[in-house]
JSON list of C-alpha atoms in Angstrom, two decimals:
[
{"chain": "A", "resi": 278, "resn": "ARG", "atom": "CA", "xyz": [7.59, 4.97, 1.45]},
{"chain": "A", "resi": 279, "resn": "GLY", "atom": "CA", "xyz": [6.36, 1.48, 0.60]},
{"chain": "A", "resi": 280, "resn": "MET", "atom": "CA", "xyz": [3.23, -0.47, 0.31]},
{"chain": "A", "resi": 281, "resn": "LEU", "atom": "CA", "xyz": [2.11, -3.88, 1.87]},
{"chain": "A", "resi": 282, "resn": "ARG", "atom": "CA", "xyz": [-1.04, -5.92, 1.18]},
{"chain": "A", "resi": 283, "resn": "MET", "atom": "CA", "xyz": [-1.68, -7.49, 4.52]},
{"chain": "A", "resi": 284, "resn": "GLN", "atom": "CA", "xyz": [-3.74, -10.68, 4.63]},
{"chain": "A", "resi": 285, "resn": "GLY", "atom": "CA", "xyz": [-4.16, -13.33, 6.92]},
{"chain": "A", "resi": 286, "resn": "SER", "atom": "CA", "xyz": [-4.70, -13.74, 10.48]},
{"chain": "A", "resi": 287, "resn": "LEU", "atom": "CA", "xyz": [-4.31, -10.52, 12.72]},
{"chain": "A", "resi": 288, "resn": "ALA", "atom": "CA", "xyz": [-1.22, -12.26, 14.46]},
{"chain": "A", "resi": 289, "resn": "TYR", "atom": "CA", "xyz": [0.51, -12.67, 10.92]},
{"chain": "A", "resi": 290, "resn": "GLN", "atom": "CA", "xyz": [-0.55, -9.03, 9.96]},
{"chain": "A", "resi": 291, "resn": "MET", "atom": "CA", "xyz": [1.18, -7.67, 13.06]},
{"chain": "A", "resi": 292, "resn": "GLN", "atom": "CA", "xyz": [4.06, -9.66, 11.95]},
{"chain": "A", "resi": 293, "resn": "GLN", "atom": "CA", "xyz": [4.05, -8.27, 8.54]},
{"chain": "A", "resi": 294, "resn": "ALA", "atom": "CA", "xyz": [3.67, -4.77, 9.75]},
{"chain": "A", "resi": 295, "resn": "LYS", "atom": "CA", "xyz": [6.71, -4.94, 12.25]},
{"chain": "A", "resi": 296, "resn": "ARG", "atom": "CA", "xyz": [9.03, -6.29, 9.19]},
{"chain": "A", "resi": 297, "resn": "PHE", "atom": "CA", "xyz": [7.46, -3.47, 7.05]},
{"chain": "A", "resi": 298, "resn": "ILE", "atom": "CA", "xyz": [8.27, -0.90, 9.64]},
{"chain": "A", "resi": 299, "resn": "ASP", "atom": "CA", "xyz": [11.74, -2.11, 10.07]},
{"chain": "A", "resi": 300, "resn": "GLN", "atom": "CA", "xyz": [12.23, -1.71, 6.38]},
{"chain": "A", "resi": 301, "resn": "TYR", "atom": "CA", "xyz": [10.37, 1.53, 6.04]},
{"chain": "A", "resi": 302, "resn": "PRO", "atom": "CA", "xyz": [10.51, 3.33, 9.28]},
{"chain": "A", "resi": 303, "resn": "GLY", "atom": "CA", "xyz": [7.52, 5.65, 9.99]},
{"chain": "A", "resi": 304, "resn": "GLU", "atom": "CA", "xyz": [3.88, 5.43, 10.14]},
{"chain": "A", "resi": 305, "resn": "ILE", "atom": "CA", "xyz": [1.67, 2.75, 8.59]},
{"chain": "A", "resi": 306, "resn": "ALA", "atom": "CA", "xyz": [-1.67, 3.97, 7.24]},
{"chain": "A", "resi": 307, "resn": "PHE", "atom": "CA", "xyz": [-4.53, 1.38, 6.71]},
{"chain": "A", "resi": 308, "resn": "ASP", "atom": "CA", "xyz": [-7.85, 1.33, 5.67]},
{"chain": "A", "resi": 309, "resn": "ALA", "atom": "CA", "xyz": [-9.73, 0.77, 8.82]},
{"chain": "A", "resi": 310, "resn": "THR", "atom": "CA", "xyz": [-13.34, 0.36, 7.31]},
{"chain": "A", "resi": 311, "resn": "GLY", "atom": "CA", "xyz": [-14.66, -2.68, 8.72]},
{"chain": "A", "resi": 312, "resn": "GLY", "atom": "CA", "xyz": [-12.34, -4.43, 11.33]},
{"chain": "A", "resi": 313, "resn": "GLY", "atom": "CA", "xyz": [-9.93, -1.55, 11.48]},
{"chain": "A", "resi": 314, "resn": "LEU", "atom": "CA", "xyz": [-10.56, -0.88, 15.47]},
{"chain": "A", "resi": 315, "resn": "GLN", "atom": "CA", "xyz": [-9.41, -4.12, 16.53]},
{"chain": "A", "resi": 316, "resn": "VAL", "atom": "CA", "xyz": [-6.21, -3.93, 14.15]},
{"chain": "A", "resi": 317, "resn": "GLN", "atom": "CA", "xyz": [-5.60, -0.29, 15.60]},
{"chain": "A", "resi": 318, "resn": "GLN", "atom": "CA", "xyz": [-5.55, -1.70, 19.14]},
{"chain": "A", "resi": 319, "resn": "VAL", "atom": "CA", "xyz": [-3.46, -4.80, 18.48]},
{"chain": "A", "resi": 320, "resn": "ALA", "atom": "CA", "xyz": [-1.06, -2.68, 16.65]},
{"chain": "A", "resi": 321, "resn": "ALA", "atom": "CA", "xyz": [-0.75, -0.05, 19.58]},
{"chain": "A", "resi": 322, "resn": "ALA", "atom": "CA", "xyz": [-0.34, -2.69, 22.13]},
{"chain": "A", "resi": 323, "resn": "SER", "atom": "CA", "xyz": [2.49, -4.14, 20.01]},
{"chain": "A", "resi": 324, "resn": "GLY", "atom": "CA", "xyz": [4.17, -0.82, 19.67]},
{"chain": "A", "resi": 325, "resn": "ILE", "atom": "CA", "xyz": [3.45, -0.41, 15.85]},
{"chain": "A", "resi": 326, "resn": "ASN", "atom": "CA", "xyz": [2.70, 3.17, 14.65]},
{"chain": "A", "resi": 327, "resn": "MET", "atom": "CA", "xyz": [-0.36, 2.65, 12.59]},
{"chain": "A", "resi": 328, "resn": "SER", "atom": "CA", "xyz": [-3.06, 5.04, 11.62]},
{"chain": "A", "resi": 329, "resn": "GLY", "atom": "CA", "xyz": [-6.52, 3.59, 10.53]},
{"chain": "A", "resi": 330, "resn": "PHE", "atom": "CA", "xyz": [-8.67, 5.66, 8.00]},
{"chain": "A", "resi": 331, "resn": "THR", "atom": "CA", "xyz": [-12.45, 4.80, 7.74]},
{"chain": "A", "resi": 332, "resn": "LEU", "atom": "CA", "xyz": [-12.89, 5.45, 4.24]},
{"chain": "A", "resi": 333, "resn": "THR", "atom": "CA", "xyz": [-16.23, 7.34, 3.58]},
{"chain": "A", "resi": 334, "resn": "ALA", "atom": "CA", "xyz": [-17.35, 7.98, -0.06]},
{"chain": "A", "resi": 335, "resn": "ALA", "atom": "CA", "xyz": [-16.18, 11.55, 0.39]},
{"chain": "A", "resi": 336, "resn": "LEU", "atom": "CA", "xyz": [-12.65, 10.74, 1.85]},
{"chain": "A", "resi": 337, "resn": "LYS", "atom": "CA", "xyz": [-12.32, 8.01, -1.01]},
{"chain": "A", "resi": 338, "resn": "ALA", "atom": "CA", "xyz": [-12.98, 10.20, -3.88]},
{"chain": "A", "resi": 339, "resn": "GLN", "atom": "CA", "xyz": [-10.68, 12.97, -2.46]},
{"chain": "A", "resi": 340, "resn": "MET", "atom": "CA", "xyz": [-7.65, 10.37, -1.98]},
{"chain": "A", "resi": 341, "resn": "ILE", "atom": "CA", "xyz": [-8.51, 8.97, -5.70]},
{"chain": "A", "resi": 342, "resn": "ILE", "atom": "CA", "xyz": [-8.54, 12.39, -7.13]},
{"chain": "A", "resi": 343, "resn": "ALA", "atom": "CA", "xyz": [-5.20, 13.45, -5.20]},
{"chain": "A", "resi": 344, "resn": "TRP", "atom": "CA", "xyz": [-3.62, 10.12, -6.35]},
{"chain": "A", "resi": 345, "resn": "VAL", "atom": "CA", "xyz": [-4.56, 10.54, -10.05]},
{"chain": "A", "resi": 346, "resn": "GLY", "atom": "CA", "xyz": [-3.32, 14.32, -9.70]},
{"chain": "A", "resi": 347, "resn": "ALA", "atom": "CA", "xyz": [-0.17, 13.08, -8.24]},
{"chain": "A", "resi": 348, "resn": "ILE", "atom": "CA", "xyz": [0.43, 10.58, -10.99]},
{"chain": "A", "resi": 349, "resn": "SER", "atom": "CA", "xyz": [-0.48, 12.86, -13.91]},
{"chain": "A", "resi": 350, "resn": "ARG", "atom": "CA", "xyz": [1.96, 15.77, -12.33]},
{"chain": "A", "resi": 351, "resn": "GLY", "atom": "CA", "xyz": [4.74, 13.16, -12.03]},
{"chain": "A", "resi": 352, "resn": "GLU", "atom": "CA", "xyz": [4.79, 13.20, -8.44]},
{"chain": "A", "resi": 353, "resn": "ALA", "atom": "CA", "xyz": [4.36, 9.43, -8.15]},
{"chain": "A", "resi": 354, "resn": "LYS", "atom": "CA", "xyz": [4.79, 6.47, -10.43]},
{"chain": "A", "resi": 355, "resn": "ILE", "atom": "CA", "xyz": [3.42, 2.89, -10.49]},
{"chain": "A", "resi": 356, "resn": "PRO", "atom": "CA", "xyz": [6.61, 0.73, -11.21]},
{"chain": "A", "resi": 357, "resn": "VAL", "atom": "CA", "xyz": [6.16, -1.24, -14.14]},
{"chain": "A", "resi": 358, "resn": "THR", "atom": "CA", "xyz": [7.43, -4.36, -12.38]},
{"chain": "A", "resi": 359, "resn": "GLU", "atom": "CA", "xyz": [4.52, -4.37, -10.13]},
{"chain": "A", "resi": 360, "resn": "GLU", "atom": "CA", "xyz": [1.99, -6.47, -12.27]},
{"chain": "A", "resi": 361, "resn": "VAL", "atom": "CA", "xyz": [-0.99, -6.76, -9.35]},
{"chain": "A", "resi": 362, "resn": "LEU", "atom": "CA", "xyz": [-0.64, -3.23, -8.77]},
{"chain": "A", "resi": 363, "resn": "ILE", "atom": "CA", "xyz": [-0.95, -2.07, -12.47]},
{"chain": "A", "resi": 364, "resn": "ALA", "atom": "CA", "xyz": [-3.82, -4.72, -13.12]},
{"chain": "A", "resi": 365, "resn": "GLU", "atom": "CA", "xyz": [-5.69, -3.14, -10.33]},
{"chain": "A", "resi": 366, "resn": "HIS", "atom": "CA", "xyz": [-5.07, 0.29, -11.42]},
{"chain": "A", "resi": 367, "resn": "ARG", "atom": "CA", "xyz": [-6.26, -0.65, -14.91]},
{"chain": "A", "resi": 368, "resn": "ALA", "atom": "CA", "xyz": [-9.37, -2.23, -13.90]},
{"chain": "A", "resi": 369, "resn": "PHE", "atom": "CA", "xyz": [-10.32, 0.43, -11.29]},
{"chain": "A", "resi": 370, "resn": "ASP", "atom": "CA", "xyz": [-13.24, 2.75, -12.25]},
{"chain": "A", "resi": 371, "resn": "TYR", "atom": "CA", "xyz": [-15.80, 5.07, -11.37]},
{"chain": "A", "resi": 372, "resn": "HIS", "atom": "CA", "xyz": [-19.55, 5.43, -12.04]},
{"chain": "A", "resi": 373, "resn": "ARG", "atom": "CA", "xyz": [-22.29, 7.74, -11.32]},
{"chain": "A", "resi": 374, "resn": "THR", "atom": "CA", "xyz": [-25.01, 6.42, -8.99]},
{"chain": "A", "resi": 375, "resn": "GLU", "atom": "CA", "xyz": [-28.84, 6.81, -9.44]},
{"chain": "A", "resi": 376, "resn": "ALA", "atom": "CA", "xyz": [-28.47, 9.83, -6.93]},
{"chain": "A", "resi": 377, "resn": "GLY", "atom": "CA", "xyz": [-25.82, 11.49, -9.01]},
{"chain": "A", "resi": 378, "resn": "HIS", "atom": "CA", "xyz": [-22.82, 10.75, -6.90]},
{"chain": "A", "resi": 379, "resn": "ILE", "atom": "CA", "xyz": [-19.61, 9.37, -8.34]},
{"chain": "A", "resi": 380, "resn": "GLN", "atom": "CA", "xyz": [-18.49, 6.10, -6.98]},
{"chain": "A", "resi": 381, "resn": "TYR", "atom": "CA", "xyz": [-14.98, 4.93, -7.20]},
{"chain": "A", "resi": 382, "resn": "LYS", "atom": "CA", "xyz": [-14.26, 1.06, -7.05]},
{"chain": "A", "resi": 383, "resn": "ALA", "atom": "CA", "xyz": [-13.14, -2.15, -8.69]},
{"chain": "A", "resi": 384, "resn": "PRO", "atom": "CA", "xyz": [-15.44, -4.00, -11.07]},
{"chain": "A", "resi": 385, "resn": "GLU", "atom": "CA", "xyz": [-17.23, -6.85, -9.42]},
{"chain": "A", "resi": 386, "resn": "GLY", "atom": "CA", "xyz": [-14.94, -9.76, -8.65]},
{"chain": "A", "resi": 387, "resn": "LYS", "atom": "CA", "xyz": [-11.75, -7.70, -8.70]},
{"chain": "A", "resi": 388, "resn": "ASN", "atom": "CA", "xyz": [-9.70, -6.10, -6.13]},
{"chain": "A", "resi": 389, "resn": "ASP", "atom": "CA", "xyz": [-8.81, -2.45, -5.30]},
{"chain": "A", "resi": 390, "resn": "ASP", "atom": "CA", "xyz": [-6.56, -3.06, -2.15]},
{"chain": "A", "resi": 391, "resn": "CYS", "atom": "CA", "xyz": [-3.64, -1.80, -4.05]},
{"chain": "A", "resi": 392, "resn": "VAL", "atom": "CA", "xyz": [-5.29, 1.14, -5.39]},
{"chain": "A", "resi": 393, "resn": "ILE", "atom": "CA", "xyz": [-6.65, 2.14, -2.16]},
{"chain": "A", "resi": 394, "resn": "SER", "atom": "CA", "xyz": [-3.25, 1.55, -0.65]},
{"chain": "A", "resi": 395, "resn": "SER", "atom": "CA", "xyz": [-1.27, 3.84, -3.13]},
{"chain": "A", "resi": 396, "resn": "ALA", "atom": "CA", "xyz": [-3.97, 6.46, -2.74]},
{"chain": "A", "resi": 397, "resn": "LEU", "atom": "CA", "xyz": [-3.73, 6.34, 0.95]},
{"chain": "A", "resi": 398, "resn": "ALA", "atom": "CA", "xyz": [0.08, 6.42, 0.88]},
{"chain": "A", "resi": 399, "resn": "ASN", "atom": "CA", "xyz": [-0.14, 9.53, -1.27]},
{"chain": "A", "resi": 400, "resn": "TRP", "atom": "CA", "xyz": [-2.83, 10.90, 0.96]},
{"chain": "A", "resi": 401, "resn": "MET", "atom": "CA", "xyz": [-0.42, 10.72, 3.85]},
{"chain": "A", "resi": 402, "resn": "ARG", "atom": "CA", "xyz": [2.13, 12.50, 1.82]},
{"chain": "A", "resi": 403, "resn": "VAL", "atom": "CA", "xyz": [-0.39, 15.21, 0.97]},
{"chain": "A", "resi": 404, "resn": "LEU", "atom": "CA", "xyz": [-1.35, 15.59, 4.58]},
{"chain": "A", "resi": 405, "resn": "GLY", "atom": "CA", "xyz": [2.28, 15.87, 5.63]},
{"chain": "A", "resi": 406, "resn": "ALA", "atom": "CA", "xyz": [2.89, 12.36, 7.04]},
{"chain": "A", "resi": 407, "resn": "GLY", "atom": "CA", "xyz": [0.07, 12.63, 9.61]},
{"chain": "A", "resi": 408, "resn": "THR", "atom": "CA", "xyz": [0.85, 16.04, 10.84]},
{"chain": "A", "resi": 409, "resn": "ARG", "atom": "CA", "xyz": [-2.69, 16.91, 10.17]},
{"chain": "A", "resi": 410, "resn": "VAL", "atom": "CA", "xyz": [-6.01, 14.90, 10.30]},
{"chain": "A", "resi": 411, "resn": "TRP", "atom": "CA", "xyz": [-8.27, 15.28, 7.27]},
{"chain": "A", "resi": 412, "resn": "GLN", "atom": "CA", "xyz": [-11.57, 16.37, 8.19]},
{"chain": "A", "resi": 413, "resn": "PRO", "atom": "CA", "xyz": [-14.79, 16.81, 5.81]},
{"chain": "A", "resi": 414, "resn": "GLY", "atom": "CA", "xyz": [-14.58, 20.15, 3.96]},
{"chain": "A", "resi": 415, "resn": "MET", "atom": "CA", "xyz": [-10.86, 20.68, 4.64]},
{"chain": "A", "resi": 416, "resn": "ASP", "atom": "CA", "xyz": [-9.29, 22.18, 1.59]},
{"chain": "A", "resi": 417, "resn": "LEU", "atom": "CA", "xyz": [-5.89, 20.48, 0.70]},
{"chain": "A", "resi": 418, "resn": "GLY", "atom": "CA", "xyz": [-5.62, 22.65, -2.43]},
{"chain": "A", "resi": 419, "resn": "ILE", "atom": "CA", "xyz": [-6.52, 19.45, -4.56]},
{"chain": "A", "resi": 420, "resn": "ARG", "atom": "CA", "xyz": [-8.55, 20.19, -7.44]},
{"chain": "A", "resi": 421, "resn": "SER", "atom": "CA", "xyz": [-10.68, 17.86, -9.28]},
{"chain": "A", "resi": 422, "resn": "PHE", "atom": "CA", "xyz": [-9.96, 17.52, -13.21]},
{"chain": "A", "resi": 423, "resn": "GLY", "atom": "CA", "xyz": [-12.26, 16.37, -16.34]},
{"chain": "A", "resi": 424, "resn": "VAL", "atom": "CA", "xyz": [-12.70, 12.70, -16.73]},
{"chain": "A", "resi": 425, "resn": "GLY", "atom": "CA", "xyz": [-14.04, 11.49, -20.04]}
]
């Protein structure tokens, strides 16, 4: 499994995706929030196996909890050589909204692309590489943990 931050024009992103699939055969999972439908359509027309996930607050929370759990159990590691990945993970935080909900995100002016990509890759692992589609309320055996 691997991770790729795809930026640039859609054509360039598809070139990156093709090279990525050559290196890491399988399925690419991506954050489809926003312009994801167009990415999915172009990928399908190009023969690139991609699954887009629209990240609702509930799904993002489940993914982040699962990702932190995987790290704490030693099921996943963040390579010490990946400075951007480490910096984004260190900056990533949560806060409670006025309505009492927990919101996970990068601080203002910071990126969380690598954190979300890592969490999404882990989510695909938890789901069995796309063999099941997550639905709200589905119990994946992921339990929340205390944060302080």
